[in-house]
C-alpha cells in the first residue's frame, strides 16, 4: 500500500510563481494628495495587462523596490503616486532597473512625485505645475491622426517636454480655460531611458476616464511599450534632443529659480488645499 506524501500534494495545490516575463508592478503609494480614481486605474491596468497575458501585482509597499524584486517585473507603473514615495536605496534600485532595460509607465500624478529626485524628473519627462479648477472638456489629438473627446483634470507642466520625448498626444487648450502651455500642450509621451523605456500620460484624474475606450486603448499601447512587447512608441532608436544644464531636470522650485526656469506654483496637494 503506497503512502500519500502530504507535503507533495500540498505543493501541487499551490499557485505557480508568476513568471518574470509576465508580471507588471502597479505602485500607487501616496504621500501627498490621494486620488479617488486609483482603484479604477488599478482595475483598468489589471484588465489591460491580462489582454497581453500578463499578471499585475498591485502594491503600496516601497519594499518592492529592491533589485531582486524588480527583476521579477516587465515594467513598473506609477498610478497617481504623489510625494516622496521611495527612500534612497529604493530610488537606486528603480534607477538601475530602468537604466538596465526595465520599463516605466506613469499615469497622471506620477508627474507630481519625487520632486527631490532629478533622475525621476528626467524619467517622467515633465513635472506637474498646476491645473485648472475642476474637470475640463477638450479633445485629445493623437499623432496617428485619431482625435477623441475627454473630460478630465488637465495638468499644466513646468516645461514643454517635446525636446526630450516623443509626444504621442496633445490636448486643445482652445476648448477650455486654464491652460498655460499654449498651442502645443503635450499630454502623453514616451522616451528611451538608458536601456529601458518610459511612457507617461497626464490623463487619469477622474475615475470615469478609465472606462473610456479611447483612454483604455492608449493605456494598452503604453503598457505594451513599457513592458517591452511593442516598439510602437519609439520606432527609430534615436536619442532625445540635447537637454540644458543637468540641474534643469531637478524638481524643486529652488533649482528652477537657479537656472531661470518657471518654478511650479504648488504641488498637487497644495493646489487642492487652497
PDB file of C-alpha atoms in Angstrom:
ATOM      1  CA  UNK A   1       0.000   0.000   0.000  1.00  0.00           C
ATOM      2  CA  UNK A   2       1.504   3.294  -1.143  1.00  0.00           C
ATOM      3  CA  UNK A   3       1.672   6.197   1.269  1.00  0.00           C
ATOM      4  CA  UNK A   4       0.384   9.583   0.216  1.00  0.00           C
ATOM      5  CA  UNK A   5       3.040  12.183   0.578  1.00  0.00           C
ATOM      6  CA  UNK A   6       1.105  15.097   2.003  1.00  0.00           C
ATOM      7  CA  UNK A   7       3.806  17.757   1.515  1.00  0.00           C
ATOM      8  CA  UNK A   8       3.990  16.913  -2.190  1.00  0.00           C
ATOM      9  CA  UNK A   9       0.219  17.088  -2.537  1.00  0.00           C
ATOM     10  CA  UNK A  10       0.113  20.451  -0.798  1.00  0.00           C
ATOM     11  CA  UNK A  11       2.842  21.808  -3.049  1.00  0.00           C
ATOM     12  CA  UNK A  12       0.890  20.686  -6.078  1.00  0.00           C
ATOM     13  CA  UNK A  13      -2.060  22.776  -4.938  1.00  0.00           C
ATOM     14  CA  UNK A  14      -0.035  25.967  -4.549  1.00  0.00           C
ATOM     15  CA  UNK A  15      -0.230  28.512  -7.398  1.00  0.00           C
ATOM     16  CA  UNK A  16       2.755  28.563  -9.683  1.00  0.00           C
ATOM     17  CA  UNK A  17       5.035  31.562  -9.248  1.00  0.00           C
ATOM     18  CA  UNK A  18       4.431  34.410 -11.664  1.00  0.00           C
ATOM     19  CA  UNK A  19       6.967  34.323 -14.487  1.00  0.00           C
ATOM     20  CA  UNK A  20       9.091  37.448 -14.532  1.00  0.00           C
ATOM     21  CA  UNK A  21       8.233  37.893 -18.212  1.00  0.00           C
ATOM     22  CA  UNK A  22       4.534  38.007 -17.415  1.00  0.00           C
ATOM     23  CA  UNK A  23       4.359  40.370 -14.427  1.00  0.00           C
ATOM     24  CA  UNK A  24       3.734  44.099 -14.013  1.00  0.00           C
ATOM     25  CA  UNK A  25       4.120  46.031 -10.749  1.00  0.00           C
ATOM     26  CA  UNK A  26       1.459  48.714 -10.253  1.00  0.00           C
ATOM     27  CA  UNK A  27       2.542  51.055  -7.465  1.00  0.00           C
ATOM     28  CA  UNK A  28       0.141  53.647  -6.027  1.00  0.00           C
ATOM     29  CA  UNK A  29       1.647  54.890  -2.777  1.00  0.00           C
ATOM     30  CA  UNK A  30       0.724  58.495  -1.951  1.00  0.00           C
ATOM     31  CA  UNK A  31       2.457  60.883   0.415  1.00  0.00           C
ATOM     32  CA  UNK A  32       0.508  63.900  -0.843  1.00  0.00           C
ATOM     33  CA  UNK A  33      -2.913  64.260  -2.445  1.00  0.00           C
ATOM     34  CA  UNK A  34      -4.640  60.898  -2.873  1.00  0.00           C
ATOM     35  CA  UNK A  35      -6.751  60.383  -5.964  1.00  0.00           C
ATOM     36  CA  UNK A  36     -10.087  58.643  -5.513  1.00  0.00           C
ATOM     37  CA  UNK A  37      -9.583  57.230  -9.015  1.00  0.00           C
ATOM     38  CA  UNK A  38      -6.686  54.958  -8.016  1.00  0.00           C
ATOM     39  CA  UNK A  39      -8.879  51.818  -7.706  1.00  0.00           C
ATOM     40  CA  UNK A  40     -10.283  52.479 -11.194  1.00  0.00           C
ATOM     41  CA  UNK A  41      -6.759  52.933 -12.544  1.00  0.00           C
ATOM     42  CA  UNK A  42      -5.567  49.682 -10.980  1.00  0.00           C
ATOM     43  CA  UNK A  43      -8.601  47.776 -12.273  1.00  0.00           C
ATOM     44  CA  UNK A  44      -8.099  49.113 -15.803  1.00  0.00           C
ATOM     45  CA  UNK A  45      -4.394  48.286 -15.770  1.00  0.00           C
ATOM     46  CA  UNK A  46      -5.147  44.797 -14.494  1.00  0.00           C
ATOM     47  CA  UNK A  47      -7.608  44.233 -17.357  1.00  0.00           C
ATOM     48  CA  UNK A  48      -5.249  45.634 -19.985  1.00  0.00           C
ATOM     49  CA  UNK A  49      -2.316  43.607 -18.696  1.00  0.00           C
ATOM     50  CA  UNK A  50      -4.451  40.457 -18.845  1.00  0.00           C
ATOM     51  CA  UNK A  51      -5.094  41.165 -22.523  1.00  0.00           C
ATOM     52  CA  UNK A  52      -1.323  40.931 -23.002  1.00  0.00           C
ATOM     53  CA  UNK A  53      -1.199  37.715 -20.988  1.00  0.00           C
ATOM     54  CA  UNK A  54       0.433  39.473 -18.044  1.00  0.00           C
ATOM     55  CA  UNK A  55      -0.420  39.469 -14.354  1.00  0.00           C
ATOM     56  CA  UNK A  56      -0.476  42.567 -12.164  1.00  0.00           C
ATOM     57  CA  UNK A  57       0.941  42.889  -8.681  1.00  0.00           C
ATOM     58  CA  UNK A  58      -0.604  45.955  -7.047  1.00  0.00           C
ATOM     59  CA  UNK A  59       1.260  47.338  -4.058  1.00  0.00           C
ATOM     60  CA  UNK A  60       1.758  50.461  -1.988  1.00  0.00           C
ATOM     61  CA  UNK A  61       4.726  48.942  -0.188  1.00  0.00           C
ATOM     62  CA  UNK A  62       8.040  50.537  -1.220  1.00  0.00           C
ATOM     63  CA  UNK A  63       9.793  47.358  -0.067  1.00  0.00           C
ATOM     64  CA  UNK A  64       9.005  46.082  -3.575  1.00  0.00           C
ATOM     65  CA  UNK A  65      11.840  48.286  -4.813  1.00  0.00           C
ATOM     66  CA  UNK A  66      14.861  46.062  -4.404  1.00  0.00           C
ATOM     67  CA  UNK A  67      16.987  44.714  -7.267  1.00  0.00           C
ATOM     68  CA  UNK A  68      15.810  41.146  -6.720  1.00  0.00           C
ATOM     69  CA  UNK A  69      12.108  42.011  -6.569  1.00  0.00           C
ATOM     70  CA  UNK A  70      12.159  44.411  -9.504  1.00  0.00           C
ATOM     71  CA  UNK A  71      13.884  41.740 -11.576  1.00  0.00           C
ATOM     72  CA  UNK A  72      10.598  39.847 -11.471  1.00  0.00           C
ATOM     73  CA  UNK A  73       8.675  42.510 -13.420  1.00  0.00           C
ATOM     74  CA  UNK A  74       8.492  43.568 -17.047  1.00  0.00           C
ATOM     75  CA  UNK A  75       7.592  47.108 -16.043  1.00  0.00           C
ATOM     76  CA  UNK A  76       6.680  49.302 -13.104  1.00  0.00           C
ATOM     77  CA  UNK A  77       3.605  51.538 -13.265  1.00  0.00           C
ATOM     78  CA  UNK A  78       3.281  54.577 -11.006  1.00  0.00           C
ATOM     79  CA  UNK A  79      -0.502  55.052 -10.832  1.00  0.00           C
ATOM     80  CA  UNK A  80      -1.148  58.560  -9.457  1.00  0.00           C
ATOM     81  CA  UNK A  81       1.598  58.358  -6.878  1.00  0.00           C
ATOM     82  CA  UNK A  82       2.299  61.626  -5.054  1.00  0.00           C
ATOM     83  CA  UNK A  83       5.082  62.979  -2.890  1.00  0.00           C
ATOM     84  CA  UNK A  84       8.276  61.221  -1.865  1.00  0.00           C
ATOM     85  CA  UNK A  85       7.407  57.541  -2.032  1.00  0.00           C
ATOM     86  CA  UNK A  86      10.851  55.869  -2.120  1.00  0.00           C
ATOM     87  CA  UNK A  87      13.917  56.130   0.089  1.00  0.00           C
ATOM     88  CA  UNK A  88      17.443  56.464  -1.306  1.00  0.00           C
ATOM     89  CA  UNK A  89      18.085  52.720  -1.602  1.00  0.00           C
ATOM     90  CA  UNK A  90      14.737  52.159  -3.298  1.00  0.00           C
ATOM     91  CA  UNK A  91      15.417  55.019  -5.689  1.00  0.00           C
ATOM     92  CA  UNK A  92      18.758  53.466  -6.611  1.00  0.00           C
ATOM     93  CA  UNK A  93      17.076  50.124  -7.253  1.00  0.00           C
ATOM     94  CA  UNK A  94      14.459  51.660  -9.561  1.00  0.00           C
ATOM     95  CA  UNK A  95      17.062  53.688 -11.434  1.00  0.00           C
ATOM     96  CA  UNK A  96      19.286  50.655 -12.005  1.00  0.00           C
ATOM     97  CA  UNK A  97      16.269  48.600 -13.089  1.00  0.00           C
ATOM     98  CA  UNK A  98      15.153  51.135 -15.710  1.00  0.00           C
ATOM     99  CA  UNK A  99      18.628  52.027 -16.968  1.00  0.00           C
ATOM    100  CA  UNK A 100      19.370  48.315 -17.273  1.00  0.00           C
ATOM    101  CA  UNK A 101      16.406  47.625 -19.546  1.00  0.00           C
ATOM    102  CA  UNK A 102      13.233  47.711 -17.431  1.00  0.00           C
ATOM    103  CA  UNK A 103      10.096  49.650 -18.278  1.00  0.00           C
ATOM    104  CA  UNK A 104       8.291  52.538 -16.579  1.00  0.00           C
ATOM    105  CA  UNK A 105       4.744  53.791 -17.073  1.00  0.00           C
ATOM    106  CA  UNK A 106       3.485  56.901 -15.301  1.00  0.00           C
ATOM    107  CA  UNK A 107      -0.176  57.826 -15.000  1.00  0.00           C
ATOM    108  CA  UNK A 108      -1.441  61.302 -14.071  1.00  0.00           C
ATOM    109  CA  UNK A 109       0.052  62.270 -10.688  1.00  0.00           C
ATOM    110  CA  UNK A 110       3.204  60.271 -11.378  1.00  0.00           C
ATOM    111  CA  UNK A 111       4.380  63.730 -12.522  1.00  0.00           C
ATOM    112  CA  UNK A 112       3.635  65.046  -9.009  1.00  0.00           C
ATOM    113  CA  UNK A 113       6.039  62.620  -7.349  1.00  0.00           C
ATOM    114  CA  UNK A 114       9.635  62.663  -6.057  1.00  0.00           C
ATOM    115  CA  UNK A 115      10.362  66.375  -6.515  1.00  0.00           C
ATOM    116  CA  UNK A 116      13.745  65.993  -4.803  1.00  0.00           C
ATOM    117  CA  UNK A 117      14.997  63.360  -7.256  1.00  0.00           C
ATOM    118  CA  UNK A 118      16.331  64.821 -10.530  1.00  0.00           C
ATOM    119  CA  UNK A 119      16.640  61.455 -12.302  1.00  0.00           C
ATOM    120  CA  UNK A 120      12.951  60.758 -11.734  1.00  0.00           C
ATOM    121  CA  UNK A 121      12.032  64.089 -13.322  1.00  0.00           C
ATOM    122  CA  UNK A 122      14.067  63.060 -16.347  1.00  0.00           C
ATOM    123  CA  UNK A 123      12.377  59.653 -16.427  1.00  0.00           C
ATOM    124  CA  UNK A 124       8.851  61.079 -16.422  1.00  0.00           C
ATOM    125  CA  UNK A 125       9.723  63.892 -18.826  1.00  0.00           C
ATOM    126  CA  UNK A 126       7.963  66.834 -17.158  1.00  0.00           C
ATOM    127  CA  UNK A 127       6.819  67.989 -13.739  1.00  0.00           C
ATOM    128  CA  UNK A 128       3.321  68.982 -12.637  1.00  0.00           C
ATOM    129  CA  UNK A 129       2.925  72.766 -12.287  1.00  0.00           C
ATOM    130  CA  UNK A 130      -0.808  73.328 -11.699  1.00  0.00           C
ATOM    131  CA  UNK A 131      -4.207  72.607 -13.199  1.00  0.00           C
ATOM    132  CA  UNK A 132      -7.443  74.463 -13.931  1.00  0.00           C
ATOM    133  CA  UNK A 133     -10.177  74.179 -11.347  1.00  0.00           C
ATOM    134  CA  UNK A 134     -12.391  71.140 -11.746  1.00  0.00           C
ATOM    135  CA  UNK A 135     -12.761  68.869 -14.763  1.00  0.00           C
ATOM    136  CA  UNK A 136     -12.308  70.317 -18.239  1.00  0.00           C
ATOM    137  CA  UNK A 137     -13.721  69.068 -21.529  1.00  0.00           C
ATOM    138  CA  UNK A 138     -11.484  69.139 -24.573  1.00  0.00           C
ATOM    139  CA  UNK A 139     -10.167  66.903 -27.338  1.00  0.00           C
ATOM    140  CA  UNK A 140      -7.135  64.662 -27.338  1.00  0.00           C
ATOM    141  CA  UNK A 141      -5.228  64.746 -30.624  1.00  0.00           C
ATOM    142  CA  UNK A 142      -3.038  61.706 -31.200  1.00  0.00           C
ATOM    143  CA  UNK A 143      -0.062  61.809 -33.556  1.00  0.00           C
ATOM    144  CA  UNK A 144      -1.621  58.992 -35.581  1.00  0.00           C
ATOM    145  CA  UNK A 145      -4.470  61.351 -36.515  1.00  0.00           C
ATOM    146  CA  UNK A 146      -7.078  59.965 -34.143  1.00  0.00           C
ATOM    147  CA  UNK A 147      -8.908  62.588 -32.063  1.00  0.00           C
ATOM    148  CA  UNK A 148     -11.312  61.994 -29.214  1.00  0.00           C
ATOM    149  CA  UNK A 149     -13.208  63.985 -26.564  1.00  0.00           C
ATOM    150  CA  UNK A 150     -12.195  63.772 -22.928  1.00  0.00           C
ATOM    151  CA  UNK A 151     -13.429  65.244 -19.662  1.00  0.00           C
ATOM    152  CA  UNK A 152     -10.689  65.184 -17.060  1.00  0.00           C
ATOM    153  CA  UNK A 153      -8.369  67.276 -14.926  1.00  0.00           C
ATOM    154  CA  UNK A 154      -5.746  68.649 -17.310  1.00  0.00           C
ATOM    155  CA  UNK A 155      -2.270  69.228 -15.950  1.00  0.00           C
ATOM    156  CA  UNK A 156      -0.111  72.175 -16.914  1.00  0.00           C
ATOM    157  CA  UNK A 157       3.547  71.179 -16.792  1.00  0.00           C
ATOM    158  CA  UNK A 158       6.589  73.178 -15.745  1.00  0.00           C
ATOM    159  CA  UNK A 159       8.016  72.880 -19.213  1.00  0.00           C
ATOM    160  CA  UNK A 160       7.049  71.519 -22.587  1.00  0.00           C
ATOM    161  CA  UNK A 161       8.699  68.072 -22.739  1.00  0.00           C
ATOM    162  CA  UNK A 162       8.748  67.906 -26.543  1.00  0.00           C
ATOM    163  CA  UNK A 163      12.528  68.401 -26.980  1.00  0.00           C
ATOM    164  CA  UNK A 164      13.241  65.347 -24.800  1.00  0.00           C
ATOM    165  CA  UNK A 165      10.417  62.930 -25.646  1.00  0.00           C
ATOM    166  CA  UNK A 166       8.300  61.624 -28.470  1.00  0.00           C
ATOM    167  CA  UNK A 167       4.925  63.312 -27.989  1.00  0.00           C
ATOM    168  CA  UNK A 168       2.073  60.893 -28.667  1.00  0.00           C
ATOM    169  CA  UNK A 169      -0.919  63.121 -27.912  1.00  0.00           C
ATOM    170  CA  UNK A 170      -1.770  66.742 -27.153  1.00  0.00           C
ATOM    171  CA  UNK A 171      -4.844  68.492 -25.765  1.00  0.00           C
ATOM    172  CA  UNK A 172      -6.569  71.501 -27.327  1.00  0.00           C
ATOM    173  CA  UNK A 173      -6.350  74.425 -24.905  1.00  0.00           C
ATOM    174  CA  UNK A 174      -8.694  76.430 -27.129  1.00  0.00           C
ATOM    175  CA  UNK A 175     -11.616  74.329 -25.891  1.00  0.00           C
ATOM    176  CA  UNK A 176     -11.211  75.010 -22.155  1.00  0.00           C
ATOM    177  CA  UNK A 177      -9.927  77.698 -19.766  1.00  0.00           C
ATOM    178  CA  UNK A 178      -6.934  77.478 -17.515  1.00  0.00           C
ATOM    179  CA  UNK A 179      -4.371  76.003 -19.871  1.00  0.00           C
ATOM    180  CA  UNK A 180      -0.968  77.690 -19.732  1.00  0.00           C
ATOM    181  CA  UNK A 181       1.060  75.827 -22.353  1.00  0.00           C
ATOM    182  CA  UNK A 182      -0.390  77.377 -25.495  1.00  0.00           C
ATOM    183  CA  UNK A 183      -0.983  75.736 -28.833  1.00  0.00           C
ATOM    184  CA  UNK A 184       1.372  72.840 -28.088  1.00  0.00           C
ATOM    185  CA  UNK A 185       0.181  71.109 -24.915  1.00  0.00           C
ATOM    186  CA  UNK A 186       1.555  67.536 -24.788  1.00  0.00           C
ATOM    187  CA  UNK A 187      -0.420  65.172 -22.572  1.00  0.00           C
ATOM    188  CA  UNK A 188       1.026  61.739 -23.455  1.00  0.00           C
ATOM    189  CA  UNK A 189       4.563  60.856 -24.484  1.00  0.00           C
ATOM    190  CA  UNK A 190       7.360  58.303 -24.329  1.00  0.00           C
ATOM    191  CA  UNK A 191      11.146  58.254 -24.216  1.00  0.00           C
ATOM    192  CA  UNK A 192      14.005  55.775 -24.006  1.00  0.00           C
ATOM    193  CA  UNK A 193      15.831  55.837 -20.677  1.00  0.00           C
ATOM    194  CA  UNK A 194      19.213  54.150 -20.779  1.00  0.00           C
ATOM    195  CA  UNK A 195      18.450  50.634 -21.992  1.00  0.00           C
ATOM    196  CA  UNK A 196      14.892  50.954 -20.680  1.00  0.00           C
ATOM    197  CA  UNK A 197      11.637  52.643 -21.632  1.00  0.00           C
ATOM    198  CA  UNK A 198       9.378  55.320 -20.181  1.00  0.00           C
ATOM    199  CA  UNK A 199       5.771  56.182 -21.097  1.00  0.00           C
ATOM    200  CA  UNK A 200       3.599  58.819 -19.402  1.00  0.00           C
ATOM    201  CA  UNK A 201       0.115  60.290 -19.667  1.00  0.00           C
ATOM    202  CA  UNK A 202      -1.227  63.270 -17.752  1.00  0.00           C
ATOM    203  CA  UNK A 203      -4.777  61.958 -18.059  1.00  0.00           C
ATOM    204  CA  UNK A 204      -6.363  59.824 -15.360  1.00  0.00           C
ATOM    205  CA  UNK A 205      -7.623  62.097 -12.574  1.00  0.00           C
ATOM    206  CA  UNK A 206     -11.284  61.169 -12.957  1.00  0.00           C
ATOM    207  CA  UNK A 207     -12.324  57.560 -12.399  1.00  0.00           C
ATOM    208  CA  UNK A 208     -14.759  57.697 -15.324  1.00  0.00           C
ATOM    209  CA  UNK A 209     -11.976  58.230 -17.851  1.00  0.00           C
ATOM    210  CA  UNK A 210     -10.696  54.693 -17.243  1.00  0.00           C
ATOM    211  CA  UNK A 211     -13.892  53.338 -18.797  1.00  0.00           C
ATOM    212  CA  UNK A 212     -13.382  55.366 -21.979  1.00  0.00           C
ATOM    213  CA  UNK A 213     -12.423  53.066 -24.846  1.00  0.00           C
ATOM    214  CA  UNK A 214     -10.000  55.627 -26.294  1.00  0.00           C
ATOM    215  CA  UNK A 215      -8.221  56.070 -22.976  1.00  0.00           C
ATOM    216  CA  UNK A 216      -8.038  52.321 -22.494  1.00  0.00           C
ATOM    217  CA  UNK A 217      -6.626  51.847 -25.994  1.00  0.00           C
ATOM    218  CA  UNK A 218      -3.956  54.452 -25.277  1.00  0.00           C
ATOM    219  CA  UNK A 219      -3.097  52.885 -21.920  1.00  0.00           C
ATOM    220  CA  UNK A 220      -2.883  49.467 -23.551  1.00  0.00           C
ATOM    221  CA  UNK A 221      -0.340  50.727 -26.079  1.00  0.00           C
ATOM    222  CA  UNK A 222       1.595  52.422 -23.303  1.00  0.00           C
ATOM    223  CA  UNK A 223       1.650  49.266 -21.226  1.00  0.00           C
ATOM    224  CA  UNK A 224       2.812  47.233 -24.219  1.00  0.00           C
ATOM    225  CA  UNK A 225       5.665  49.680 -24.817  1.00  0.00           C
ATOM    226  CA  UNK A 226       6.710  49.906 -21.172  1.00  0.00           C
ATOM    227  CA  UNK A 227       6.511  46.124 -20.885  1.00  0.00           C
ATOM    228  CA  UNK A 228       8.797  45.645 -23.880  1.00  0.00           C
ATOM    229  CA  UNK A 229       6.183  43.929 -26.053  1.00  0.00           C
ATOM    230  CA  UNK A 230       5.996  46.739 -28.611  1.00  0.00           C
ATOM    231  CA  UNK A 231       8.413  49.206 -30.180  1.00  0.00           C
ATOM    232  CA  UNK A 232       5.500  51.306 -31.428  1.00  0.00           C
ATOM    233  CA  UNK A 233       6.299  54.257 -29.227  1.00  0.00           C
ATOM    234  CA  UNK A 234       9.850  54.850 -30.345  1.00  0.00           C
ATOM    235  CA  UNK A 235      10.211  53.241 -33.749  1.00  0.00           C
ATOM    236  CA  UNK A 236      13.597  54.761 -34.510  1.00  0.00           C
ATOM    237  CA  UNK A 237      16.144  54.290 -31.704  1.00  0.00           C
ATOM    238  CA  UNK A 238      17.409  57.867 -31.658  1.00  0.00           C
ATOM    239  CA  UNK A 239      18.491  59.823 -28.641  1.00  0.00           C
ATOM    240  CA  UNK A 240      16.283  62.696 -27.439  1.00  0.00           C
ATOM    241  CA  UNK A 241      17.489  66.196 -28.241  1.00  0.00           C
ATOM    242  CA  UNK A 242      20.161  67.807 -26.074  1.00  0.00           C
ATOM    243  CA  UNK A 243      18.958  68.973 -22.693  1.00  0.00           C
ATOM    244  CA  UNK A 244      20.031  72.132 -20.911  1.00  0.00           C
ATOM    245  CA  UNK A 245      22.223  72.033 -17.797  1.00  0.00           C
ATOM    246  CA  UNK A 246      21.531  68.871 -15.824  1.00  0.00           C
ATOM    247  CA  UNK A 247      20.189  70.846 -12.903  1.00  0.00           C
ATOM    248  CA  UNK A 248      17.213  71.753 -15.078  1.00  0.00           C
ATOM    249  CA  UNK A 249      15.855  68.257 -14.514  1.00  0.00           C
ATOM    250  CA  UNK A 250      15.561  68.873 -10.777  1.00  0.00           C
ATOM    251  CA  UNK A 251      12.067  69.067  -9.416  1.00  0.00           C
ATOM    252  CA  UNK A 252      12.389  71.642  -6.671  1.00  0.00           C
ATOM    253  CA  UNK A 253      11.449  75.267  -7.158  1.00  0.00           C
ATOM    254  CA  UNK A 254      14.810  76.465  -5.863  1.00  0.00           C
ATOM    255  CA  UNK A 255      16.572  74.557  -8.648  1.00  0.00           C
ATOM    256  CA  UNK A 256      14.247  76.054 -11.230  1.00  0.00           C
ATOM    257  CA  UNK A 257      14.921  79.560  -9.982  1.00  0.00           C
ATOM    258  CA  UNK A 258      18.649  78.942 -10.154  1.00  0.00           C
ATOM    259  CA  UNK A 259      18.536  78.088 -13.869  1.00  0.00           C
ATOM    260  CA  UNK A 260      15.831  80.573 -14.775  1.00  0.00           C
ATOM    261  CA  UNK A 261      13.042  78.079 -15.387  1.00  0.00           C
ATOM    262  CA  UNK A 262       9.434  78.636 -14.436  1.00  0.00           C
ATOM    263  CA  UNK A 263       9.014  77.156 -10.973  1.00  0.00           C
ATOM    264  CA  UNK A 264       5.880  75.161 -10.129  1.00  0.00           C
ATOM    265  CA  UNK A 265       3.273  77.256  -8.401  1.00  0.00           C
ATOM    266  CA  UNK A 266       2.481  74.490  -5.923  1.00  0.00           C
ATOM    267  CA  UNK A 267       2.329  70.748  -5.589  1.00  0.00           C
ATOM    268  CA  UNK A 268      -0.883  68.936  -6.418  1.00  0.00           C
ATOM    269  CA  UNK A 269      -1.642  68.513  -2.719  1.00  0.00           C
ATOM    270  CA  UNK A 270      -1.120  72.227  -2.115  1.00  0.00           C
ATOM    271  CA  UNK A 271      -3.316  73.168  -5.064  1.00  0.00           C
ATOM    272  CA  UNK A 272      -6.138  71.040  -3.650  1.00  0.00           C
ATOM    273  CA  UNK A 273      -5.747  72.554  -0.201  1.00  0.00           C
ATOM    274  CA  UNK A 274      -6.074  76.141  -1.363  1.00  0.00           C
TER     275      UNK A 274
END
